[in-house]
Amino acid sequence: MKLQICLFLGVTFICVSKADFSPPVVNISLDVPADQRWAPLMKLYDINFLRKAASEVIDSTVPKWVHVAIKPVVEALEKYIPQPYAGEIRGMASFYGTDISDIVLLNFAYEVSAFCTSIVTQDTTGNIYHGRNLDYPHDVLKNLTVDVLFMKNGKVAYRGTTFAGYVGLWTGQSPNKFTVSGNERSRFIFFIFVRSSILHRFYYVFIPTDKGHWWENIISAILLKSSPVSWLVRETLEAAVDFQDAVMRLAKVPIITDVYYILGGVRAGEGVVITRDRGGSADIWPLDPLHGNWYRVETNYDHWLPAPKRDERRDVAMKALNATGQNHISMDSLYKVLSVNPVCNWITVYTTVMSAATPEKYTTAVRDMCV
Ligand SMILES: *[C@@H]1O[C@H](CO)[C@@H](O)[C@H](O)[C@H]1NC(C)=O
Ligand SMILES: *[C@@H]1O[C@H](CO)[C@@H](O)[C@H](O)[C@H]1NC(C)=O
Ligand SMILES: *[C@@H]1O[C@H](CO)[C@@H](O)[C@H](O)[C@H]1NC(C)=O
């Protein structure tokens, strides 16, 4: 499927074809020392592109003067970053041929800015399906999206979707155990409306005004010894023995900022949205299929509060799920729900659908057609 987008520039129309595509898949061995293990990425990407992309993300997240001022501080803090992340970040910096402080900043810059829709569902025979859209207002991330198989002793220990250069995971799967996604939890989100004169539709751009700025997050990580939210996802994928264990870990371990964790398991009833404060869970919202609650939709608001009127994603997703029906929910129909505007919108980077009981069906599509 392709979409033609045309822009009127000066005196001519410029048309570009857009199409969704599959990201590259890379095997990263956890048996290789941390500072070497991301080397396979360098075969997939042009190093100049990676460098340019990293500086674009940093420049738009961190004011230039802060960037310069913070460099020595970040370098000093580097020794407090726990393993394996410290080693992986150091390795990444040497592959990139850049300062370690830039890779640290890059990793914390992503940490504060993930908007999303996550859905966990159960069909009438008890199969669990989990899907997510990751929204982030940076086009360049589409070309950095990568599916990673984390290997141990020649086997897939867990897998996830991330951006080249980023060592955390917002989306992942522990085969035959559970799937997990993370969504930003912002108390206050401002909207800017952008009206497209070509397509005659309104789009929203959201700007979170979270409690924690990225530099406060770094300090909090070190002083309070709490995890970045995407590192806890990775640790949970690596260590949790089953769905229940994963829920316990993701509900309890201190993290640097508020977030929603959405999980799917392998048995009927194993689906939950955890609303997290830094210190612990604020709420646990499981599937309740016996009472008709065969899905849970989480965007970026507490589920017990109404979503802001101007952000219709939650309502539109629920309507689409209702229209699909529990007897027709599947990986494919869930993908379709995640493709409805504005659940999928012009800042949606990728969609992943997954089901821990059939781990080989894990699928990510980079979205270039949602407008
Ligand atoms: C990655 O690992 C998977 C699972 O073992 C294997 O099927 C695949 O061929 C590997 N890919 C590469 C590029 O080595
Ligand atoms: C992404 O890659 C495609 C194909 O290589 C290229 O046409 C496009 O300009 C790239 N987009 C960005 C934002 O770098
Ligand atoms: C979806 O269906 C449920 C159960 O019938 C209903 O309570 C809910 O209001 C519906 N939601 C939307 C957005 O249509």
Coordinates of C-alpha atoms and ligand atoms in Angstrom, one line a residue:
M1 CA 0.0 0.0 0.0
K2 CA 1.2 3.5 -0.9
L3 CA 0.0 6.9 -0.2
Q4 CA 0.7 10.0 -2.3
I5 CA 1.2 13.2 -0.4
C6 CA 1.4 16.3 -2.5
L7 CA 2.5 19.8 -1.3
F8 CA 2.1 23.0 -3.2
L9 CA 5.5 24.6 -3.1
G10 CA 5.7 28.0 -4.8
V11 CA 4.5 27.3 -8.3
T12 CA 4.6 23.5 -8.5
F13 CA 3.2 20.5 -6.7
I14 CA 5.8 18.2 -5.2
C15 CA 4.5 14.7 -4.6
V16 CA 6.1 12.0 -2.5
S17 CA 5.1 8.4 -2.2
K18 CA 4.9 7.1 1.3
A19 CA 4.6 3.5 2.5
D20 CA 4.7 1.6 5.7
F21 CA 7.7 -0.7 6.0
S22 CA 9.3 -3.4 8.2
P23 CA 12.3 -2.2 10.3
P24 CA 15.5 -4.2 10.1
V25 CA 15.9 -7.1 12.6
V26 CA 19.2 -7.5 14.4
N27 CA 20.6 -10.1 16.8
I28 CA 22.4 -8.8 19.8
S29 CA 24.1 -11.4 21.9
L30 CA 24.0 -10.9 25.7
D31 CA 27.0 -13.3 25.8
V32 CA 29.2 -10.7 24.2
P33 CA 30.7 -8.0 26.5
A34 CA 28.4 -5.0 26.9
D35 CA 30.7 -2.5 25.1
Q36 CA 30.9 -4.8 22.0
R37 CA 27.4 -6.2 21.7
W38 CA 25.8 -3.5 19.7
A39 CA 28.5 -3.7 17.0
P40 CA 26.1 -5.5 14.6
L41 CA 24.1 -2.2 14.3
M42 CA 27.0 -0.7 12.5
K43 CA 26.4 -3.1 9.6
L44 CA 22.9 -1.9 9.2
Y45 CA 23.3 1.9 9.3
D46 CA 25.5 4.5 7.7
I47 CA 27.5 6.0 10.6
N48 CA 27.1 9.6 9.3
F49 CA 23.3 9.1 9.2
L50 CA 23.4 7.9 12.8
R51 CA 25.5 10.8 13.9
K52 CA 23.3 13.3 12.2
A53 CA 20.1 11.7 13.5
A54 CA 21.5 11.7 17.1
S55 CA 22.4 15.4 17.0
E56 CA 19.0 16.2 15.6
V57 CA 17.2 14.5 18.4
I58 CA 19.5 16.0 21.0
D59 CA 19.3 19.5 19.6
S60 CA 15.5 19.5 19.6
T61 CA 15.3 18.1 23.1
V62 CA 18.2 19.8 25.0
P63 CA 18.7 23.6 24.6
K64 CA 22.2 24.2 23.1
W65 CA 23.5 26.2 26.1
V66 CA 22.4 23.4 28.4
H67 CA 24.0 20.9 26.2
V68 CA 27.4 22.7 26.5
A69 CA 27.0 23.4 30.2
I70 CA 26.0 19.9 31.1
K71 CA 28.7 18.0 29.2
P72 CA 31.3 17.8 32.0
V73 CA 28.5 16.9 34.5
V74 CA 27.2 14.1 32.3
E75 CA 30.8 12.8 31.8
A76 CA 31.2 12.7 35.6
L77 CA 27.9 11.0 36.1
E78 CA 28.7 8.3 33.6
K79 CA 30.5 6.3 36.2
Y80 CA 27.3 5.9 38.2
I81 CA 25.3 4.4 35.4
P82 CA 24.8 0.7 36.2
Q83 CA 25.9 -2.2 34.0
P84 CA 25.2 -3.3 31.4
Y85 CA 23.9 0.1 30.3
A86 CA 27.2 1.9 31.0
G87 CA 29.2 -0.6 28.9
E88 CA 26.6 -0.5 26.1
I89 CA 26.5 3.3 26.1
R90 CA 30.3 3.4 26.1
G91 CA 30.4 0.9 23.2
M92 CA 27.8 2.9 21.3
A93 CA 29.9 6.1 21.7
S94 CA 32.9 4.5 20.3
F95 CA 31.0 3.1 17.3
Y96 CA 29.5 6.5 16.7
G97 CA 32.9 8.1 17.2
T98 CA 31.2 10.7 19.5
D99 CA 31.4 11.9 23.1
I100 CA 30.0 9.5 25.6
S101 CA 28.0 12.4 27.1
D102 CA 26.0 12.7 23.8
I103 CA 25.0 9.1 23.9
V104 CA 24.0 9.5 27.6
L105 CA 21.9 12.5 26.6
L106 CA 20.4 10.7 23.7
N107 CA 19.3 7.9 26.0
F108 CA 17.7 10.3 28.5
A109 CA 16.2 12.5 25.8
Y110 CA 14.0 9.6 24.5
E111 CA 13.1 8.8 28.1
V112 CA 10.9 11.8 28.6
S113 CA 9.0 11.9 25.3
A114 CA 7.2 8.8 24.3
F115 CA 3.4 9.3 23.6
C116 CA 1.6 6.2 22.8
T117 CA -1.5 4.0 22.5
S118 CA -1.3 0.5 24.0
I119 CA -4.1 -2.0 23.8
V120 CA -4.3 -5.5 25.5
T121 CA -7.1 -7.8 24.4
Q122 CA -8.5 -11.3 24.9
D123 CA -10.5 -13.2 22.2
T124 CA -13.4 -15.5 23.0
T125 CA -11.1 -18.5 23.2
G126 CA -8.8 -16.8 25.7
N127 CA -5.9 -15.8 23.4
I128 CA -4.2 -12.6 24.5
Y129 CA -3.1 -10.0 21.9
H130 CA -1.1 -6.8 22.7
G131 CA -0.5 -3.9 20.4
R132 CA 1.1 -0.5 20.6
N133 CA 1.7 2.7 18.7
L134 CA 4.7 4.7 19.6
D135 CA 4.3 8.4 18.8
Y136 CA 7.3 10.8 18.8
P137 CA 7.5 14.0 16.8
H138 CA 10.7 13.1 15.0
D139 CA 10.6 11.8 11.5
V140 CA 14.2 10.6 11.6
L141 CA 13.2 8.0 14.2
K142 CA 11.4 6.1 11.5
N143 CA 14.7 5.2 9.9
L144 CA 16.3 4.4 13.3
T145 CA 13.6 1.9 14.4
V146 CA 15.0 -1.6 14.8
D147 CA 13.6 -4.9 16.0
V148 CA 16.2 -6.5 18.3
L149 CA 16.5 -10.2 19.2
F150 CA 18.5 -10.4 22.5
M151 CA 20.3 -13.7 22.3
K152 CA 21.6 -15.9 25.2
N153 CA 23.3 -19.2 24.6
G154 CA 22.2 -19.1 20.9
K155 CA 18.5 -18.7 21.9
V156 CA 16.2 -15.7 21.9
A157 CA 16.1 -14.6 25.5
Y158 CA 13.7 -11.7 24.7
R159 CA 13.0 -9.3 21.9
G160 CA 12.0 -5.7 21.6
T161 CA 11.7 -2.7 19.3
T162 CA 13.9 0.3 19.9
F163 CA 15.9 3.1 18.1
A164 CA 19.5 2.6 17.0
G165 CA 21.6 4.2 19.8
Y166 CA 19.0 3.6 22.6
V167 CA 19.7 0.8 25.0
G168 CA 16.3 0.8 26.8
L169 CA 13.0 -0.8 25.5
W170 CA 9.5 0.6 25.4
T171 CA 8.2 -2.5 23.6
G172 CA 9.2 -6.1 24.2
Q173 CA 8.3 -9.7 24.5
S174 CA 9.6 -12.5 26.7
P175 CA 8.7 -15.6 24.6
N176 CA 5.9 -17.8 26.0
K177 CA 5.8 -15.6 29.1
F178 CA 4.6 -12.0 28.6
T179 CA 4.6 -8.9 26.4
V180 CA 5.1 -5.4 27.7
S181 CA 4.8 -1.8 26.4
G182 CA 5.3 1.6 28.2
N183 CA 3.4 4.8 27.6
E184 CA 4.3 8.2 28.9
R185 CA 2.2 9.5 31.8
S186 CA 2.0 13.2 31.7
R187 CA -0.2 15.2 34.1
F188 CA -0.5 18.1 31.8
I189 CA -0.3 18.0 28.1
F190 CA -0.7 21.1 25.9
F191 CA -2.0 20.8 22.5
I192 CA -1.2 22.8 19.4
F193 CA -3.5 22.4 16.5
V194 CA -2.1 22.3 13.1
R195 CA -4.5 22.6 10.2
S196 CA -3.4 21.1 7.0
S197 CA -4.6 23.2 4.1
I198 CA -4.1 20.4 1.7
L199 CA -6.0 17.6 3.4
H200 CA -8.4 19.9 5.2
R201 CA -8.0 18.2 8.5
F202 CA -6.8 19.1 11.9
Y203 CA -3.9 17.4 13.6
Y204 CA -2.7 17.7 17.1
V205 CA 0.8 18.2 18.3
F206 CA 1.2 17.5 22.0
I207 CA 3.8 19.0 24.3
P208 CA 4.2 17.3 27.6
T209 CA 5.0 19.5 30.6
D210 CA 6.0 16.6 32.8
K211 CA 7.1 17.0 36.4
G212 CA 10.6 15.8 35.6
H213 CA 12.9 17.3 33.0
W214 CA 15.5 15.0 31.6
W215 CA 18.3 16.4 33.7
E216 CA 16.2 15.9 36.9
N217 CA 15.7 12.4 35.7
I218 CA 19.4 11.8 35.5
I219 CA 19.9 13.2 39.0
S220 CA 17.0 11.1 40.3
A221 CA 18.4 8.0 38.6
I222 CA 21.7 8.5 40.5
L223 CA 20.6 9.9 43.9
L224 CA 17.5 7.8 44.3
K225 CA 19.0 4.8 42.6
S226 CA 15.8 4.4 40.6
S227 CA 15.7 3.0 37.1
P228 CA 14.8 4.8 33.8
V229 CA 11.5 3.3 32.9
S230 CA 12.8 1.7 29.7
W231 CA 15.6 0.0 31.5
L232 CA 13.2 -1.6 34.0
V233 CA 11.3 -3.0 30.9
R234 CA 14.5 -4.6 29.7
E235 CA 15.4 -6.0 33.2
T236 CA 11.9 -7.4 33.6
L237 CA 12.1 -9.1 30.2
E238 CA 15.4 -10.6 31.2
A239 CA 14.5 -11.7 34.7
A240 CA 10.8 -12.2 35.2
V241 CA 9.7 -15.9 35.2
D242 CA 6.1 -15.3 34.2
F243 CA 3.3 -12.8 33.7
Q244 CA 2.6 -12.5 37.5
D245 CA 6.3 -11.9 38.3
A246 CA 6.6 -9.3 35.5
V247 CA 3.5 -7.4 36.9
M248 CA 5.1 -7.5 40.4
R249 CA 8.4 -6.1 39.2
L250 CA 6.9 -3.4 37.0
A251 CA 4.5 -2.3 39.7
K252 CA 7.1 -2.1 42.5
V253 CA 10.6 -1.2 41.4
P254 CA 11.3 2.6 41.9
I255 CA 11.6 4.4 38.5
I256 CA 12.6 8.0 37.6
T257 CA 9.3 9.2 36.3
D258 CA 5.6 8.3 36.1
V259 CA 4.6 5.9 33.3
Y260 CA 2.0 3.4 32.3
Y261 CA 3.1 -0.2 31.8
I262 CA 0.8 -2.4 29.8
L263 CA 1.3 -6.2 29.9
G264 CA -0.1 -9.3 28.1
G265 CA 0.4 -12.9 29.2
V266 CA -0.2 -16.3 27.8
R267 CA -3.4 -17.3 29.6
A268 CA -6.9 -16.0 29.7
G269 CA -7.2 -13.0 32.0
E270 CA -3.5 -12.2 31.8
G271 CA -3.7 -8.5 30.7
V272 CA -3.2 -5.4 32.7
V273 CA -2.5 -1.7 32.7
I274 CA -0.2 -0.5 35.6
T275 CA -0.3 3.2 36.4
R276 CA 3.0 4.0 37.9
D277 CA 4.2 6.7 40.3
R278 CA 7.9 6.9 40.8
G279 CA 7.8 4.9 44.0
G280 CA 5.3 2.3 43.2
S281 CA 2.0 1.6 41.5
A282 CA -0.9 4.1 41.7
D283 CA -3.4 1.7 40.2
I284 CA -3.6 -1.8 38.6
W285 CA -6.3 -2.3 36.0
P286 CA -6.6 -5.9 34.8
L287 CA -8.7 -7.4 32.0
D288 CA -12.0 -8.6 33.3
P289 CA -13.5 -10.7 30.5
L290 CA -16.1 -12.3 32.7
H291 CA -17.7 -8.9 33.0
G292 CA -17.3 -8.0 29.3
N293 CA -14.1 -6.1 29.7
W294 CA -12.1 -8.0 27.1
Y295 CA -9.8 -5.1 26.3
R296 CA -8.0 -2.3 28.0
V297 CA -6.9 0.8 26.1
E298 CA -4.3 3.1 27.5
T299 CA -3.1 6.3 25.9
N300 CA -1.5 9.0 28.1
Y301 CA -4.1 9.6 30.8
D302 CA -5.2 7.9 33.9
H303 CA -8.0 5.5 32.9
W304 CA -10.3 6.6 35.7
L305 CA -10.2 10.2 34.5
P306 CA -11.8 11.5 31.3
A307 CA -9.4 12.1 28.4
P308 CA -9.1 15.7 27.3
K309 CA -11.8 16.4 24.7
R310 CA -9.3 17.4 22.1
D311 CA -7.4 14.1 22.2
E312 CA -9.8 11.5 20.9
R313 CA -7.4 8.6 20.6
R314 CA -8.8 6.6 23.6
D315 CA -12.4 6.9 22.5
V316 CA -11.7 6.2 18.8
A317 CA -9.7 3.1 19.7
M318 CA -12.5 1.8 22.0
K319 CA -15.1 2.4 19.3
A320 CA -13.0 0.5 16.8
L321 CA -12.6 -2.4 19.2
N322 CA -16.3 -2.4 19.9
A323 CA -17.0 -2.5 16.2
T324 CA -14.5 -5.4 15.8
G325 CA -16.0 -7.5 18.6
Q326 CA -14.3 -10.0 20.9
N327 CA -15.0 -12.9 18.4
H328 CA -13.1 -11.1 15.7
I329 CA -10.1 -9.8 17.6
S330 CA -6.7 -11.1 16.3
M331 CA -3.3 -9.8 15.5
D332 CA -4.6 -8.5 12.2
S333 CA -7.7 -6.8 13.4
L334 CA -5.8 -5.3 16.3
Y335 CA -3.3 -3.8 13.8
K336 CA -6.3 -2.3 12.0
V337 CA -7.6 -0.7 15.2
L338 CA -4.1 0.8 15.7
S339 CA -4.3 2.2 12.2
V340 CA -7.4 4.2 12.6
N341 CA -6.9 8.0 12.6
P342 CA -6.1 9.6 15.1
V343 CA -5.0 6.5 17.0
C344 CA -2.4 6.4 14.3
N345 CA -1.4 10.0 13.5
W346 CA 1.3 11.9 11.7
I347 CA 3.8 11.5 14.6
T348 CA 3.3 7.8 14.9
V349 CA 6.7 6.1 14.4
Y350 CA 5.8 2.5 14.6
T351 CA 3.1 -0.1 15.4
T352 CA 3.9 -3.4 17.1
V353 CA 1.5 -6.3 17.6
M354 CA 2.5 -9.3 19.6
S355 CA 1.2 -12.3 21.6
A356 CA 3.5 -14.0 24.0
A357 CA 2.0 -17.4 23.3
T358 CA 3.0 -17.2 19.6
P359 CA 6.3 -15.3 19.9
E360 CA 7.3 -15.8 16.3
K361 CA 4.4 -13.6 15.2
Y362 CA 5.8 -10.4 16.8
T363 CA 5.4 -7.8 14.1
T364 CA 6.5 -4.2 13.8
A365 CA 5.6 -1.8 11.0
V366 CA 7.2 1.7 10.7
R367 CA 4.3 4.0 9.9
D368 CA 4.6 6.5 7.1
M369 CA 1.0 6.6 6.0
C370 CA -0.9 7.9 9.0
V371 CA -1.8 11.5 8.6
Ligands
LIG1 C1 19.1 -14.3 14.6 O1 18.6 -15.3 15.4 C2 17.5 -16.0 14.9 C3 17.0 -16.9 16.0 O2 18.0 -17.8 16.4 C4 17.9 -16.7 13.6 O3 16.8 -17.4 13.1 C5 18.4 -15.7 12.7 O4 19.0 -16.3 11.5 C6 19.5 -14.8 13.3 N1 19.8 -13.7 12.3 C7 21.1 -13.4 12.0 C8 21.2 -12.2 11.1 O5 22.0 -13.9 12.5
LIG2 C1 14.6 7.4 5.5 O1 15.1 6.5 4.6 C2 14.5 6.7 3.3 C3 15.0 5.6 2.4 O2 16.4 5.3 2.6 C4 14.8 8.1 2.8 O3 14.2 8.2 1.5 C5 14.2 9.1 3.8 O4 14.6 10.4 3.4 C6 14.8 8.8 5.2 N1 14.1 9.7 6.1 C7 14.7 10.4 7.0 C8 13.8 11.2 7.9 O5 15.9 10.4 7.2
LIG3 C1 -17.9 0.0 23.9 O1 -18.7 -1.0 24.4 C2 -18.9 -1.0 25.8 C3 -19.7 -2.2 26.2 O2 -20.8 -2.4 25.3 C4 -19.6 0.3 26.2 O3 -19.8 0.4 27.6 C5 -18.7 1.5 25.7 O4 -19.4 2.7 26.0 C6 -18.4 1.4 24.3 N1 -17.4 2.4 24.0 C7 -17.4 3.2 22.9 C8 -16.4 4.3 22.8 O5 -18.2 3.0 22.0

